[in-house]
Amino acid sequence: MFIDKMMNTSKTRSTMWLVGVVVVFAVISNAFGAHGSSGKISDGSQNALDNGAGRLGPYFDKAASKNVTALLGKTAYLNCRVKNLGNKTMTLQVSWVRHRDIHLLTVGRYTYTSDQRFRAIHQAPTDDWTLQIKYPQHRDSGIYECQVSTTPHMSHFVHLSVVEPTTEIVGAPDLYINRGSTINLTCIVWYSPEPPAYIFWNHNDTIINYDSPRGGVSVVTDKGDSTRMFLLVQQAKPTDSGQYTCNPSNAQPKSVMVHVLNGEYPAAMQHGGQAKQPRLYSLLLCLCLLLY
Ligand SMILES: *[C@@H]1O[C@H](CO)[C@@H](O)[C@H](O)[C@H]1NC(C)=O
Ligand SMILES: *[C@@H]1O[C@H](CO)[C@@H](O)[C@H](O)[C@H]1NC(C)=O
Ligand SMILES: *[C@@H]1O[C@H](CO)[C@@H](O)[C@H](O)[C@H]1NC(C)=O
Ligand SMILES: *[C@@H]1O[C@H](CO)[C@@H](O)[C@H](O)[C@H]1NC(C)=O
C-alpha cells in the first residue's frame, strides 16, 4: 500500500516533471520561433507604392537588382533596375549611397565620389542604374543603397561581398598513408568564379610529372561550384613521403605533409587508402603494455 502510494507519487512526480520539461521546451521553442519570425531580416527594400499591376510610381525590379559576390580586384557591377520611372526621369534621380559612411557615390549618370574606382552607368532606354566598382577590395564589402528621389525616397539595399579564391587540401596538415595503398590528395579551390586555368602539384619542391618513370600518378579535375583536384599516387612507397603542394593558377598554394608508413602499423588501420593517425594506436599500445 505504502509502496503503491510511493510509486504513485513518484509516477505523478515524474509525469509532472515530464509535463514541466515539455512546457519549458514549448516555451523555449516558441521563444525561438517568435524570435525567428520577428528577427527575420527584411530584404531591405521599401517601395513607396505597393507592388501591383496598376501601380503608378516607380518601383524596384528586385530580381534584377541582386546581391553581388565579386572577386577581389575584378571589376564589380551593382545593378539597380527601377521600373516606371517614366517621363519623370527629368525630375526623379536614381542614386547610389555607400551605407558604411553614408557616402553619396552617384546621382543619375554622374559620379559624385572622388574615388576613381566608382562609376555610374546608365544607358538611356534601359531601367538599369549600375554602379561600377573597379579593383574591389575587402573593405568595399558591405551594403550599398540604391535610392530613388521620390518623397519619401525609396531604397533598395544591395550587399556586396568581395572574396578571393582560397585553396584547401583535405586532411592537411598531415596525412598518414600505409605503404602500398593509394595516396589520394584532394585540393579544393573556393570562391573561384572561373576554374583555375591550370594547376600543378609539387612533391618536395619538385613539380610532379604525371608521365614520370615512377608511374601510377594521375590528376583528376572536377569543376563545379568549387574546383576539386585529386592527385592519385598508387602503390605508395616511403620515398613518396614528404611535402605535397597544390598550386592553382588563380589562388594561393597549399601544402600537406604525407607520411607513408613503412608497415609499422597493422593493415586494419587502412581506411580508404588513408591510414588513421598512428598516435592513438601507439597510445593504446602503450596503455596495453602498462596494464600488462
Ligand atoms: C508624362 O506623361 C504623362 C502621361 O503619360 C503626360 O500627361 C505628361 O505630360 C508627361 N510629362 C512630361 C514632362 O513629359
Ligand atoms: C543580401 O545579402 C544579405 C546579407 O548577406 C541578406 O541578408 C539578404 O537577404 C540578401 N538579399 C537577397 C535578395 O538575397
Ligand atoms: C579520392 O578522394 C575523394 C574524396 O576526397 C573521393 O571523392 C575520390 O573518389 C577518391 N578517388 C579515388 C580514386 O579513390
Ligand atoms: C621527400 O621528403 C621526405 C622527407 O620530408 C623524404 O622522406 C622523401 O624521401 C622525399 N622524397 C623525394 C622523392 O624527394
XYZ file of C-alpha atoms and ligand atoms in Angstrom:
348
model
C 0.000 0.000 0.000
C 2.711 2.396 1.092
C 4.932 1.320 -1.771
C 1.978 1.596 -4.088
C 1.368 5.160 -2.888
C 5.009 5.999 -3.144
C 5.131 4.618 -6.630
C 2.056 6.603 -7.434
C 3.549 9.821 -6.153
C 6.797 9.162 -7.888
C 4.837 8.415 -11.039
C 2.904 11.660 -10.590
C 6.128 13.443 -9.941
C 7.791 12.059 -12.992
C 4.695 12.860 -15.015
C 4.721 16.400 -13.674
C 8.406 16.609 -14.324
C 7.796 15.441 -17.873
C 4.997 17.984 -18.315
C 7.312 20.630 -16.922
C 10.005 19.679 -19.383
C 7.524 19.717 -22.226
C 6.235 23.139 -21.149
C 9.742 24.526 -20.825
C 10.613 23.047 -24.182
C 7.474 24.543 -25.723
C 8.295 27.942 -24.208
C 11.846 27.768 -25.490
C 10.868 26.663 -28.961
C 8.140 29.276 -29.003
C 10.596 31.949 -27.973
C 12.921 30.785 -30.690
C 10.119 30.622 -33.198
C 8.939 34.088 -32.262
C 12.474 35.332 -32.375
C 12.900 33.671 -35.765
C 9.923 35.423 -37.260
C 10.391 38.814 -35.604
C 14.137 38.688 -36.131
C 13.690 37.965 -39.808
C 15.597 40.490 -41.806
C 13.531 42.143 -44.470
C 15.088 42.176 -47.896
C 15.809 45.814 -47.268
C 13.575 47.329 -49.896
C 10.866 49.773 -49.139
C 8.722 50.579 -52.083
C 6.891 53.852 -51.846
C 3.956 52.333 -53.673
C 2.662 48.866 -53.137
C 3.692 46.269 -55.680
C 0.874 45.577 -58.077
C -0.026 45.734 -61.714
C -1.849 49.051 -61.517
C 0.904 50.921 -59.708
C 1.609 54.496 -60.698
C 5.033 55.382 -59.381
C 8.438 53.855 -59.794
C 9.346 50.510 -58.216
C 12.406 48.264 -57.948
C 12.786 45.145 -60.016
C 14.422 43.178 -57.209
C 15.129 40.129 -59.327
C 17.393 42.306 -61.465
C 18.956 44.149 -58.506
C 20.545 41.328 -56.566
C 23.339 40.935 -54.064
C 26.749 40.644 -55.655
C 29.732 38.442 -54.892
C 32.794 39.938 -56.533
C 36.285 38.653 -56.912
C 38.997 40.697 -55.218
C 40.393 43.157 -57.749
C 37.968 42.232 -60.509
C 35.503 44.935 -61.589
C 32.130 44.536 -59.885
C 28.756 45.783 -61.115
C 25.910 46.533 -58.706
C 22.675 46.867 -60.583
C 19.515 48.698 -59.656
C 16.559 48.324 -62.002
C 13.877 50.931 -61.458
C 10.676 50.378 -63.378
C 8.103 53.040 -64.118
C 10.476 55.922 -63.672
C 8.627 57.040 -66.818
C 8.926 60.527 -68.147
C 9.728 61.655 -64.648
C 13.356 60.869 -65.419
C 13.946 64.581 -65.645
C 12.971 65.125 -62.025
C 13.432 61.744 -60.328
C 17.025 60.695 -59.732
C 18.468 57.275 -59.007
C 21.467 57.439 -56.657
C 23.888 55.003 -55.083
C 24.914 55.534 -51.468
C 27.540 53.548 -49.573
C 25.965 52.596 -46.278
C 29.138 52.253 -44.196
C 29.755 56.015 -44.181
C 26.587 57.316 -45.913
C 28.774 58.388 -48.781
C 26.958 59.549 -51.919
C 28.634 57.774 -54.814
C 26.482 58.531 -57.843
C 23.446 60.599 -58.808
C 21.832 59.664 -62.095
C 24.613 59.351 -64.630
C 27.028 61.393 -62.565
C 29.725 60.049 -60.311
C 29.961 62.185 -57.195
C 32.700 60.495 -55.250
C 36.334 61.412 -55.766
C 37.231 57.705 -55.527
C 38.068 57.000 -59.154
C 37.126 53.345 -58.818
C 33.408 54.150 -58.752
C 31.400 54.986 -61.838
C 27.710 55.444 -62.631
C 26.479 53.591 -65.695
C 23.090 54.149 -67.327
C 22.131 53.524 -70.913
C 19.201 55.686 -71.968
C 16.288 53.407 -72.820
C 17.034 50.852 -70.083
C 15.808 50.872 -66.489
C 19.223 49.877 -65.166
C 21.263 52.206 -62.965
C 24.539 50.427 -62.402
C 27.346 51.159 -60.003
C 30.691 50.035 -61.341
C 33.470 49.359 -58.803
C 36.929 48.823 -60.212
C 39.568 46.906 -58.252
C 37.198 45.981 -55.392
C 38.944 45.394 -52.058
C 37.768 43.515 -48.962
C 36.878 46.828 -47.318
C 34.399 47.525 -50.145
C 32.250 44.649 -48.890
C 29.030 45.831 -47.337
C 25.712 47.447 -48.070
C 25.057 49.794 -50.969
C 21.802 51.655 -51.203
C 20.040 52.430 -54.440
C 17.807 55.446 -53.849
C 15.036 56.994 -55.913
C 14.363 60.630 -55.085
C 10.624 60.264 -54.522
C 9.113 61.844 -51.380
C 9.722 59.991 -49.175
C 12.594 58.427 -51.040
C 12.615 54.740 -51.956
C 15.526 52.495 -51.123
C 16.783 49.121 -52.213
C 19.818 47.575 -50.481
C 22.392 45.533 -52.321
C 25.061 43.581 -50.421
C 28.487 43.336 -51.969
C 30.844 40.563 -50.841
C 34.399 40.782 -52.061
C 36.032 37.370 -51.978
C 39.252 35.847 -53.158
C 39.921 32.311 -54.281
C 41.237 30.165 -51.424
C 42.930 26.801 -51.575
C 42.318 23.907 -49.211
C 43.828 20.425 -49.044
C 41.535 17.900 -47.377
C 43.213 16.304 -44.350
C 46.055 18.870 -44.134
C 48.453 19.480 -42.445
C 49.382 15.763 -42.004
C 48.243 12.644 -43.789
C 49.284 9.124 -42.831
C 49.183 6.522 -45.596
C 50.056 2.862 -45.494
C 52.771 1.656 -47.770
C 51.262 0.071 -50.869
C 47.958 1.922 -50.729
C 46.894 4.865 -52.885
C 47.676 8.407 -51.859
C 44.583 10.406 -52.750
C 45.081 14.127 -52.188
C 42.111 16.446 -52.650
C 42.787 20.100 -53.369
C 39.783 22.442 -53.416
C 39.727 25.984 -54.789
C 36.885 28.006 -53.252
C 35.388 31.275 -54.479
C 36.864 30.964 -57.875
C 34.360 32.362 -60.376
C 36.283 30.709 -63.136
C 38.042 27.398 -62.669
C 41.812 27.768 -62.488
C 43.356 27.754 -65.954
C 45.903 25.236 -64.727
C 47.062 23.628 -61.542
C 50.221 21.789 -60.762
C 51.392 19.720 -57.807
C 54.813 19.742 -56.202
C 56.433 16.992 -54.225
C 59.338 18.214 -52.052
C 59.587 21.348 -54.233
C 59.768 19.388 -57.477
C 56.904 19.662 -59.948
C 55.173 16.323 -60.269
C 55.460 14.955 -63.758
C 52.483 12.738 -64.458
C 54.446 10.814 -67.085
C 57.402 10.215 -64.797
C 59.070 6.795 -64.633
C 57.544 6.494 -61.136
C 54.204 5.760 -62.832
C 50.794 5.483 -61.174
C 50.479 9.249 -60.702
C 47.408 10.932 -62.095
C 45.327 14.025 -61.520
C 41.566 14.339 -61.832
C 39.872 17.731 -62.056
C 36.266 18.141 -61.080
C 34.842 21.545 -61.975
C 31.694 22.645 -60.212
C 30.803 25.293 -57.628
C 34.310 24.857 -56.359
C 37.089 23.202 -58.284
C 38.328 19.912 -56.839
C 41.531 18.298 -57.955
C 42.615 14.838 -56.912
C 46.196 13.704 -57.042
C 46.422 9.944 -57.015
C 49.693 8.179 -56.326
C 49.291 4.426 -56.471
C 51.337 1.865 -54.559
C 52.726 4.393 -52.076
C 56.402 3.923 -51.239
C 58.320 5.525 -48.367
C 60.001 7.826 -50.892
C 56.538 9.193 -51.747
C 56.537 10.766 -48.265
C 57.148 14.458 -47.942
C 55.509 17.740 -48.705
C 52.880 17.959 -51.447
C 51.820 21.396 -52.644
C 48.780 22.224 -54.738
C 49.401 25.270 -56.975
C 46.261 26.573 -58.706
C 46.858 29.326 -61.271
C 44.433 31.745 -59.603
C 44.861 31.075 -55.877
C 47.475 30.726 -53.157
C 49.297 27.373 -52.947
C 48.593 24.999 -50.048
C 50.666 22.118 -48.711
C 50.218 18.833 -46.891
C 52.786 16.523 -45.278
C 52.332 12.933 -46.376
C 53.811 10.199 -44.202
C 53.983 6.801 -45.853
C 54.070 4.298 -43.014
C 56.575 1.551 -43.566
C 54.345 -1.268 -42.333
C 54.860 -0.419 -38.652
C 51.127 -0.361 -38.212
C 48.510 -3.050 -38.805
C 46.797 -3.175 -42.193
C 43.431 -2.842 -40.418
C 44.263 0.825 -39.876
C 43.919 1.481 -43.546
C 40.831 3.442 -44.311
C 40.035 4.360 -47.895
C 43.705 4.273 -48.690
C 44.450 6.695 -45.900
C 45.659 5.447 -42.559
C 44.403 6.961 -39.341
C 46.793 8.931 -37.219
C 49.142 6.407 -35.616
C 49.392 8.416 -32.403
C 46.208 6.906 -30.982
C 47.425 3.406 -31.804
C 50.759 3.889 -30.127
C 48.951 5.381 -27.148
C 46.658 2.360 -26.926
C 49.629 0.053 -27.343
C 51.479 1.848 -24.530
C 48.404 1.583 -22.304
C 48.127 -2.151 -23.009
C 51.782 -2.669 -22.206
C 51.408 -0.720 -18.990
C 48.358 -2.743 -17.968
C 50.144 -5.952 -18.791
C 4.353 62.468 -68.591
O 3.370 61.560 -69.047
C 2.043 61.976 -68.776
C 1.099 60.879 -69.246
O 1.731 59.678 -69.514
C 1.777 63.268 -69.507
O 0.477 63.709 -69.192
C 2.777 64.300 -69.064
O 2.605 65.481 -69.791
C 4.207 63.790 -69.265
N 5.139 64.776 -68.760
C 6.252 65.099 -69.391
C 7.125 66.081 -68.706
O 6.522 64.658 -70.497
C 21.539 40.028 -49.491
O 22.536 39.717 -48.523
C 22.133 39.983 -47.180
C 23.319 39.730 -46.273
O 24.002 38.585 -46.598
C 20.921 39.133 -46.821
O 20.514 39.428 -45.518
C 19.802 39.422 -47.814
O 18.716 38.582 -47.548
C 20.273 39.208 -49.236
N 19.217 39.605 -50.151
C 18.849 38.846 -51.160
C 17.756 39.383 -52.017
O 19.334 37.761 -51.376
C 39.732 10.465 -53.653
O 39.080 11.069 -52.522
C 37.883 11.762 -52.839
C 37.344 12.384 -51.583
O 38.235 13.296 -51.058
C 36.891 10.819 -53.477
O 35.728 11.529 -53.836
C 37.500 10.163 -54.680
O 36.598 9.216 -55.205
C 38.793 9.477 -54.303
N 39.399 8.893 -55.510
C 39.859 7.658 -55.551
C 40.349 7.185 -56.870
O 39.874 6.929 -54.556
C 60.695 13.958 -49.817
O 60.989 14.378 -48.471
C 60.732 13.387 -47.486
C 61.113 13.964 -46.135
O 60.478 15.182 -45.916
C 61.561 12.129 -47.767
O 61.218 11.119 -46.811
C 61.237 11.616 -49.167
O 62.048 10.509 -49.458
C 61.464 12.727 -50.170
N 61.121 12.190 -51.487
C 61.636 12.620 -52.625
C 61.192 11.924 -53.855
O 62.406 13.562 -52.652
